[in-house]
Amino acid sequence: MRYLILFAVAVINIIFTGAVFPNINISGIAPDIIICTISAIVIIEKRMTGAVMGLFCGLMLDIIFTGIIGFYSIPYFATGAAAFFVSARLSYIDRYVVPCCFAAAALLLKELISAILSYMLGSHFLFWHKLVRYMLPEALFTGIFMLLIYYLFRRLYRSVSVRPKNLEDLKRLL
Amino acid sequence: MHFWRNRPLMVTIIVLIILLALLVVTAGGSNMSGAESVAGSLFMPLQRALYSATDSIGEFFERIFSGVDAQTENYRLSARIAELEGLLQDYNEMKRENERLKTLLNFDTQDNTLEYKSARVIGKSPGHWFNMFIIDTGLSGGIKVNMPVVNTDGLVGRVVQTGANWSRVMAIIDTSSGVSGIVERTRDNGILSGSASLTDQLPLLAMSNLPLDADLMPGDTVITSGLAGVFPKGIRIGEVVEVSPSDDGMRNTALVRPWVNFGHLEEVVIITSKLVNVKEALE
């Protein structure tokens, strides 16, 4: 049941990323729902589940939108893994500030990796233009959007069927 | 030794190495694998429904925030209808004249007319690193790689990959895209590719390789030149907004604003003309 729910969450993420946010955005700036999901899962579970979620969503985006396997999956997976290593050392997690900052930082890391891959693939761009025009506003937007996603995930993880086994300090977070 | 015992870290490194290898292998390929085609087909119906629904929502909010009231919009549309009626009259006139000339020259109409196939946009590549979108027609609809994609405003892009019933289209504003264009008034040739202006909210195209003595002015219309063999000649691309010398000072570069609104693409037309296919075969 847990895997089925996580699969459904991944599908919703992919649909929102590819079909909803390209139309509903502010001057081309939209929150990254996948980063929010990865961050929320990692903060709650403190496991690699977030990285696996990122890998799956990234692979689907690669297959559907670019045909270049790795362009989306590498940044999402690497960000999920980095989030896991950082969250393992986090001693204090509140319900608002830490998740927001966590998601914003994760978005910046993901965009940085995307920029490197894009450059490797021969794309020409001005990094500081991308940083000011897209990355920083998206990080802000994603951080704010994380409030909603984190709230939804806390509600979701109250259901026993979603929780992983042997997770001791989960009640404290929920 | 602690490093090797860190299982999550090891898994992360191995997965990243595999993904990087896949990135190198799959970059630059234009044929869609069976798995890609199936995955796209599975997501297509839901994407199509959501894309259409959210496009309307997006337009609704855009209208609210743009500050254009209904009255002004009504006047603008009325004027536009009058203008289009005039153009339609001209078109009918030209069509009749064209038919007369063709009969005189004994041309085969089928071979000289471009063939089209309409499609709906059902998805757009996330983020700002690529400017690609997905359309709901593919190999089953006769779509092939490199076919030009247009809409009522002008040139949109070209098909870069095709699946069974969906295709990927690279927009002309993508930095990897290249279109051979010509300035309608001065007949100067140049290459247009995606660019990023620091002051403009809308995507722009950079038209390079223009001669230094090119007499370009802001407002000049740029159309396809038909030189590269992918796009037929005469499709509207955009209008010149700025002209400046290139970095080496040997050429001119122009910034061109595309006619197509890439923020709200809903329906497009693919030119499936035989002329394009013949050129593909020759290549």
mmCIF file of C-alpha atoms in Angstrom, chain B:
data_model
loop_
_atom_site.group_PDB
_atom_site.id
_atom_site.type_symbol
_atom_site.label_atom_id
_atom_site.label_comp_id
_atom_site.label_asym_id
_atom_site.label_seq_id
_atom_site.Cartn_x
_atom_site.Cartn_y
_atom_site.Cartn_z
ATOM 1 C CA MET B 1 37.286 2.413 5.157
ATOM 2 C CA HIS B 2 34.242 4.168 6.627
ATOM 3 C CA PHE B 3 33.502 5.550 3.152
ATOM 4 C CA TRP B 4 33.005 2.069 1.659
ATOM 5 C CA ARG B 5 30.663 1.023 4.475
ATOM 6 C CA ASN B 6 28.342 3.972 3.885
ATOM 7 C CA ARG B 7 25.701 2.108 1.868
ATOM 8 C CA PRO B 8 23.497 5.088 0.879
ATOM 9 C CA LEU B 9 26.547 6.981 -0.349
ATOM 10 C CA MET B 10 27.732 4.027 -2.394
ATOM 11 C CA VAL B 11 24.265 3.539 -3.911
ATOM 12 C CA THR B 12 24.111 7.260 -4.750
ATOM 13 C CA ILE B 13 27.485 7.185 -6.491
ATOM 14 C CA ILE B 14 26.680 4.035 -8.481
ATOM 15 C CA VAL B 15 23.268 5.356 -9.604
ATOM 16 C CA LEU B 16 24.808 8.696 -10.614
ATOM 17 C CA ILE B 17 27.509 6.965 -12.656
ATOM 18 C CA ILE B 18 24.857 4.883 -14.460
ATOM 19 C CA LEU B 19 22.719 7.977 -15.129
ATOM 20 C CA LEU B 20 25.712 9.941 -16.426
ATOM 21 C CA ALA B 21 26.537 7.081 -18.788
ATOM 22 C CA LEU B 22 22.918 7.059 -20.001
ATOM 23 C CA LEU B 23 23.060 10.839 -20.471
ATOM 24 C CA VAL B 24 26.100 10.550 -22.711
ATOM 25 C CA VAL B 25 24.544 7.685 -24.695
ATOM 26 C CA THR B 26 21.084 9.219 -25.165
ATOM 27 C CA ALA B 27 22.116 12.842 -25.838
ATOM 28 C CA GLY B 28 21.725 13.620 -29.503
ATOM 29 C CA GLY B 29 19.531 10.682 -30.452
ATOM 30 C CA SER B 30 16.431 11.408 -32.500
ATOM 31 C CA ASN B 31 14.753 8.026 -32.589
ATOM 32 C CA MET B 32 12.350 7.308 -29.784
ATOM 33 C CA SER B 33 12.656 3.897 -28.131
ATOM 34 C CA GLY B 34 9.649 1.631 -27.555
ATOM 35 C CA ALA B 35 9.717 2.329 -23.805
ATOM 36 C CA GLU B 36 9.690 6.093 -24.376
ATOM 37 C CA SER B 37 6.823 5.826 -26.821
ATOM 38 C CA VAL B 38 4.737 3.706 -24.426
ATOM 39 C CA ALA B 39 5.470 5.946 -21.419
ATOM 40 C CA GLY B 40 4.424 8.996 -23.401
ATOM 41 C CA SER B 41 1.235 7.311 -24.600
ATOM 42 C CA LEU B 42 0.276 6.372 -21.022
ATOM 43 C CA PHE B 43 0.587 9.942 -19.742
ATOM 44 C CA MET B 44 -0.900 11.556 -22.863
ATOM 45 C CA PRO B 45 -4.676 11.499 -22.120
ATOM 46 C CA LEU B 46 -4.296 12.935 -18.616
ATOM 47 C CA GLN B 47 -1.750 15.496 -19.774
ATOM 48 C CA ARG B 48 -3.973 16.608 -22.634
ATOM 49 C CA ALA B 49 -6.949 17.172 -20.322
ATOM 50 C CA LEU B 50 -4.948 18.985 -17.664
ATOM 51 C CA TYR B 51 -2.984 21.106 -20.130
ATOM 52 C CA SER B 52 -6.183 22.364 -21.784
ATOM 53 C CA ALA B 53 -7.886 23.017 -18.452
ATOM 54 C CA THR B 54 -4.952 24.844 -16.896
ATOM 55 C CA ASP B 55 -4.296 26.857 -20.044
ATOM 56 C CA SER B 56 -7.764 28.373 -19.690
ATOM 57 C CA ILE B 57 -7.127 29.095 -15.996
ATOM 58 C CA GLY B 58 -3.776 30.670 -16.846
ATOM 59 C CA GLU B 59 -5.369 32.874 -19.513
ATOM 60 C CA PHE B 60 -8.122 33.913 -17.100
ATOM 61 C CA PHE B 61 -5.611 35.097 -14.481
ATOM 62 C CA GLU B 62 -3.424 36.699 -17.126
ATOM 63 C CA ARG B 63 -6.406 38.718 -18.322
ATOM 64 C CA ILE B 64 -7.161 39.841 -14.769
ATOM 65 C CA PHE B 65 -3.584 40.873 -14.014
ATOM 66 C CA SER B 66 -2.958 42.445 -17.427
ATOM 67 C CA GLY B 67 -5.516 45.165 -16.585
ATOM 68 C CA VAL B 68 -7.260 45.059 -19.969
ATOM 69 C CA ASP B 69 -10.958 45.653 -19.459
ATOM 70 C CA ALA B 70 -13.626 43.904 -21.508
ATOM 71 C CA GLN B 71 -14.680 47.076 -23.346
ATOM 72 C CA THR B 72 -11.182 47.794 -24.644
ATOM 73 C CA GLU B 73 -10.734 44.144 -25.574
ATOM 74 C CA ASN B 74 -14.048 44.257 -27.467
ATOM 75 C CA TYR B 75 -12.962 47.307 -29.488
ATOM 76 C CA ARG B 76 -9.615 45.693 -30.224
ATOM 77 C CA LEU B 77 -11.250 42.460 -31.411
ATOM 78 C CA SER B 78 -13.780 44.314 -33.568
ATOM 79 C CA ALA B 79 -10.960 46.180 -35.283
ATOM 80 C CA ARG B 80 -9.101 42.898 -35.741
ATOM 81 C CA ILE B 81 -12.174 41.251 -37.330
ATOM 82 C CA ALA B 82 -12.493 44.120 -39.791
ATOM 83 C CA GLU B 83 -8.804 43.823 -40.624
ATOM 84 C CA LEU B 84 -9.073 40.036 -41.106
ATOM 85 C CA GLU B 85 -12.124 40.410 -43.336
ATOM 86 C CA GLY B 86 -10.082 42.713 -45.550
ATOM 87 C CA LEU B 87 -7.244 40.209 -45.616
ATOM 88 C CA LEU B 88 -9.644 37.382 -46.445
ATOM 89 C CA GLN B 89 -10.889 39.347 -49.429
ATOM 90 C CA ASP B 90 -7.297 39.891 -50.581
ATOM 91 C CA TYR B 91 -6.573 36.206 -50.033
ATOM 92 C CA ASN B 92 -9.515 35.076 -52.148
ATOM 93 C CA GLU B 93 -8.430 37.475 -54.859
ATOM 94 C CA MET B 94 -4.872 36.141 -54.787
ATOM 95 C CA LYS B 95 -6.079 32.533 -54.698
ATOM 96 C CA ARG B 96 -8.120 33.059 -57.852
ATOM 97 C CA GLU B 97 -5.186 34.776 -59.522
ATOM 98 C CA ASN B 98 -2.868 31.980 -58.442
ATOM 99 C CA GLU B 99 -5.190 29.330 -59.873
ATOM 100 C CA ARG B 100 -5.387 31.235 -63.142
ATOM 101 C CA LEU B 101 -1.585 31.462 -63.371
ATOM 102 C CA LYS B 102 -1.167 27.789 -62.498
ATOM 103 C CA THR B 103 -3.554 26.798 -65.265
ATOM 104 C CA LEU B 104 -1.624 28.990 -67.661
ATOM 105 C CA LEU B 105 1.709 27.428 -66.662
ATOM 106 C CA ASN B 106 0.236 23.903 -66.536
ATOM 107 C CA PHE B 107 1.403 23.315 -62.913
ATOM 108 C CA ASP B 108 0.384 20.210 -60.942
ATOM 109 C CA THR B 109 -1.451 21.658 -57.933
ATOM 110 C CA GLN B 110 -0.837 18.621 -55.683
ATOM 111 C CA ASP B 111 2.953 18.926 -55.920
ATOM 112 C CA ASN B 112 3.099 22.631 -55.209
ATOM 113 C CA THR B 113 0.745 22.905 -52.251
ATOM 114 C CA LEU B 114 2.001 22.443 -48.720
ATOM 115 C CA GLU B 115 0.222 19.739 -46.742
ATOM 116 C CA TYR B 116 -0.690 20.297 -43.106
ATOM 117 C CA LYS B 117 -1.683 18.312 -40.039
ATOM 118 C CA SER B 118 -3.080 20.005 -36.958
ATOM 119 C CA ALA B 119 -2.181 18.933 -33.419
ATOM 120 C CA ARG B 120 -2.809 19.953 -29.840
ATOM 121 C CA VAL B 121 -0.060 20.842 -27.402
ATOM 122 C CA ILE B 122 -0.367 18.527 -24.394
ATOM 123 C CA GLY B 123 2.738 19.297 -22.372
ATOM 124 C CA LYS B 124 5.765 21.521 -22.037
ATOM 125 C CA SER B 125 9.242 20.686 -20.797
ATOM 126 C CA PRO B 126 9.513 21.690 -17.147
ATOM 127 C CA GLY B 127 11.937 24.374 -16.052
ATOM 128 C CA HIS B 128 13.775 26.866 -18.209
ATOM 129 C CA TRP B 129 16.651 24.806 -19.573
ATOM 130 C CA PHE B 130 14.792 23.388 -22.565
ATOM 131 C CA ASN B 131 12.038 24.850 -24.718
ATOM 132 C CA MET B 132 10.377 21.723 -25.970
ATOM 133 C CA PHE B 133 6.765 20.720 -25.982
ATOM 134 C CA ILE B 134 4.713 17.632 -26.656
ATOM 135 C CA ILE B 135 2.000 17.365 -29.319
ATOM 136 C CA ASP B 136 -0.671 14.689 -29.599
ATOM 137 C CA THR B 137 0.238 13.280 -32.986
ATOM 138 C CA GLY B 138 3.132 11.119 -34.084
ATOM 139 C CA LEU B 139 4.183 8.420 -36.511
ATOM 140 C CA SER B 140 0.588 7.210 -36.866
ATOM 141 C CA GLY B 141 -0.345 10.701 -38.117
ATOM 142 C CA GLY B 142 2.477 10.746 -40.653
ATOM 143 C CA ILE B 143 4.715 12.999 -38.564
ATOM 144 C CA LYS B 144 8.448 12.752 -39.162
ATOM 145 C CA VAL B 145 11.543 14.313 -37.630
ATOM 146 C CA ASN B 146 12.435 17.839 -38.870
ATOM 147 C CA MET B 147 8.913 18.695 -40.027
ATOM 148 C CA PRO B 148 8.220 22.412 -39.432
ATOM 149 C CA VAL B 149 5.619 23.403 -36.839
ATOM 150 C CA VAL B 150 3.670 26.659 -37.173
ATOM 151 C CA ASN B 151 0.585 28.340 -35.793
ATOM 152 C CA THR B 152 -1.512 31.302 -36.889
ATOM 153 C CA ASP B 153 1.123 33.758 -35.593
ATOM 154 C CA GLY B 154 4.137 32.242 -37.324
ATOM 155 C CA LEU B 155 6.950 29.730 -36.930
ATOM 156 C CA VAL B 156 6.856 27.649 -33.738
ATOM 157 C CA GLY B 157 9.663 25.118 -34.222
ATOM 158 C CA ARG B 158 10.380 21.716 -35.669
ATOM 159 C CA VAL B 159 9.688 18.100 -34.736
ATOM 160 C CA VAL B 160 12.760 16.550 -33.108
ATOM 161 C CA GLN B 161 11.411 13.156 -32.023
ATOM 162 C CA THR B 162 8.356 11.128 -32.858
ATOM 163 C CA GLY B 163 6.522 8.399 -30.937
ATOM 164 C CA ALA B 164 3.551 6.303 -31.986
ATOM 165 C CA ASN B 165 0.952 8.985 -31.283
ATOM 166 C CA TRP B 166 2.928 11.892 -29.844
ATOM 167 C CA SER B 167 5.940 13.964 -30.852
ATOM 168 C CA ARG B 168 8.450 16.307 -29.297
ATOM 169 C CA VAL B 169 8.831 19.737 -30.833
ATOM 170 C CA MET B 170 11.813 22.022 -30.281
ATOM 171 C CA ALA B 171 10.698 25.641 -30.147
ATOM 172 C CA ILE B 172 12.689 28.229 -32.119
ATOM 173 C CA ILE B 173 13.434 30.006 -28.799
ATOM 174 C CA ASP B 174 15.471 27.020 -27.564
ATOM 175 C CA THR B 175 19.177 27.875 -27.436
ATOM 176 C CA SER B 176 19.977 24.692 -29.409
ATOM 177 C CA SER B 177 17.601 25.688 -32.191
ATOM 178 C CA GLY B 178 18.799 27.277 -35.428
ATOM 179 C CA VAL B 179 16.640 28.802 -38.164
ATOM 180 C CA SER B 180 17.828 30.436 -41.352
ATOM 181 C CA GLY B 181 15.973 33.744 -41.658
ATOM 182 C CA ILE B 182 15.755 36.708 -43.962
ATOM 183 C CA VAL B 183 14.743 40.295 -43.229
ATOM 184 C CA GLU B 184 11.693 40.931 -45.384
ATOM 185 C CA ARG B 185 12.515 44.577 -46.240
ATOM 186 C CA THR B 186 16.295 44.482 -46.736
ATOM 187 C CA ARG B 187 16.647 40.791 -47.806
ATOM 188 C CA ASP B 188 19.589 40.301 -45.408
ATOM 189 C CA ASN B 189 20.189 36.690 -44.369
ATOM 190 C CA GLY B 190 21.046 35.474 -40.872
ATOM 191 C CA ILE B 191 20.795 32.573 -38.454
ATOM 192 C CA LEU B 192 18.263 32.804 -35.621
ATOM 193 C CA SER B 193 18.655 30.958 -32.351
ATOM 194 C CA GLY B 194 17.246 31.240 -28.844
ATOM 195 C CA SER B 195 18.584 34.080 -26.753
ATOM 196 C CA ALA B 196 18.012 35.563 -23.324
ATOM 197 C CA SER B 197 17.589 39.250 -22.795
ATOM 198 C CA LEU B 198 18.224 40.585 -19.327
ATOM 199 C CA THR B 199 15.612 43.293 -19.546
ATOM 200 C CA ASP B 200 12.840 41.509 -21.394
ATOM 201 C CA GLN B 201 10.316 39.164 -19.838
ATOM 202 C CA LEU B 202 9.558 37.527 -23.192
ATOM 203 C CA PRO B 203 11.905 35.141 -24.969
ATOM 204 C CA LEU B 204 13.922 36.640 -27.796
ATOM 205 C CA LEU B 205 15.842 35.280 -30.759
ATOM 206 C CA ALA B 206 19.354 36.338 -31.676
ATOM 207 C CA MET B 207 19.824 36.822 -35.426
ATOM 208 C CA SER B 208 23.533 36.478 -36.142
ATOM 209 C CA ASN B 209 25.761 36.565 -39.220
ATOM 210 C CA LEU B 210 24.204 39.749 -40.569
ATOM 211 C CA PRO B 211 26.478 41.930 -42.733
ATOM 212 C CA LEU B 212 27.799 45.128 -41.089
ATOM 213 C CA ASP B 213 26.175 47.305 -43.737
ATOM 214 C CA ALA B 214 22.768 45.676 -43.199
ATOM 215 C CA ASP B 215 20.177 48.445 -43.009
ATOM 216 C CA LEU B 216 18.018 46.848 -40.323
ATOM 217 C CA MET B 217 15.609 48.820 -38.191
ATOM 218 C CA PRO B 218 13.493 47.943 -35.172
ATOM 219 C CA GLY B 219 10.115 46.798 -36.452
ATOM 220 C CA ASP B 220 11.465 44.991 -39.531
ATOM 221 C CA THR B 221 9.827 41.614 -40.119
ATOM 222 C CA VAL B 222 11.955 38.464 -40.260
ATOM 223 C CA ILE B 223 10.752 35.445 -42.244
ATOM 224 C CA THR B 224 12.218 32.022 -42.978
ATOM 225 C CA SER B 225 14.661 32.033 -45.887
ATOM 226 C CA GLY B 226 14.164 28.386 -46.852
ATOM 227 C CA LEU B 227 17.931 27.985 -47.225
ATOM 228 C CA ALA B 228 18.600 25.201 -44.705
ATOM 229 C CA GLY B 229 15.986 22.947 -46.275
ATOM 230 C CA VAL B 230 13.939 22.328 -43.131
ATOM 231 C CA PHE B 231 11.576 25.310 -43.117
ATOM 232 C CA PRO B 232 9.741 26.452 -46.247
ATOM 233 C CA LYS B 233 10.454 30.015 -47.337
ATOM 234 C CA GLY B 234 8.231 32.851 -46.177
ATOM 235 C CA ILE B 235 6.975 31.799 -42.743
ATOM 236 C CA ARG B 236 6.811 34.740 -40.328
ATOM 237 C CA ILE B 237 9.316 34.463 -37.463
ATOM 238 C CA GLY B 238 9.277 37.784 -35.636
ATOM 239 C CA GLU B 239 10.198 41.452 -35.646
ATOM 240 C CA VAL B 240 13.538 43.121 -35.041
ATOM 241 C CA VAL B 241 13.753 44.933 -31.704
ATOM 242 C CA GLU B 242 17.437 45.838 -31.537
ATOM 243 C CA VAL B 243 20.488 45.803 -33.812
ATOM 244 C CA SER B 244 24.072 45.866 -32.568
ATOM 245 C CA PRO B 245 27.538 44.856 -33.835
ATOM 246 C CA SER B 246 28.713 41.372 -32.857
ATOM 247 C CA ASP B 247 31.516 40.892 -30.284
ATOM 248 C CA ASP B 248 34.247 40.701 -32.937
ATOM 249 C CA GLY B 249 32.842 43.772 -34.732
ATOM 250 C CA MET B 250 32.833 41.985 -38.074
ATOM 251 C CA ARG B 251 29.090 41.356 -38.270
ATOM 252 C CA ASN B 252 25.800 42.645 -36.976
ATOM 253 C CA THR B 253 23.521 40.859 -34.559
ATOM 254 C CA ALA B 254 19.818 41.593 -34.178
ATOM 255 C CA LEU B 255 17.451 40.720 -31.380
ATOM 256 C CA VAL B 256 14.165 39.452 -32.765
ATOM 257 C CA ARG B 257 10.920 39.112 -30.832
ATOM 258 C CA PRO B 258 9.005 36.046 -32.098
ATOM 259 C CA TRP B 259 5.405 36.535 -33.206
ATOM 260 C CA VAL B 260 4.359 33.337 -31.510
ATOM 261 C CA ASN B 261 3.337 33.558 -27.852
ATOM 262 C CA PHE B 262 5.195 30.551 -26.467
ATOM 263 C CA GLY B 263 3.574 31.010 -23.076
ATOM 264 C CA HIS B 264 0.183 29.913 -24.377
ATOM 265 C CA LEU B 265 0.576 27.390 -27.130
ATOM 266 C CA GLU B 266 -2.522 25.290 -27.518
ATOM 267 C CA GLU B 267 -2.920 24.313 -31.160
ATOM 268 C CA VAL B 268 -0.233 24.006 -33.803
ATOM 269 C CA VAL B 269 0.018 22.896 -37.412
ATOM 270 C CA ILE B 270 2.722 20.586 -38.722
ATOM 271 C CA ILE B 271 3.767 21.043 -42.337
ATOM 272 C CA THR B 272 3.892 17.501 -43.686
ATOM 273 C CA SER B 273 4.558 18.643 -47.220
ATOM 274 C CA LYS B 274 6.240 16.338 -49.720
ATOM 275 C CA LEU B 275 8.759 19.093 -50.431
ATOM 276 C CA VAL B 276 10.161 18.713 -46.915
ATOM 277 C CA ASN B 277 10.326 14.957 -47.196
ATOM 278 C CA VAL B 278 12.204 15.117 -50.475
ATOM 279 C CA LYS B 279 14.838 17.332 -48.865
ATOM 280 C CA GLU B 280 15.115 14.934 -45.930
ATOM 281 C CA ALA B 281 15.677 12.046 -48.314
ATOM 282 C CA LEU B 282 18.388 13.988 -50.138
ATOM 283 C CA GLU B 283 20.223 14.612 -46.851
#
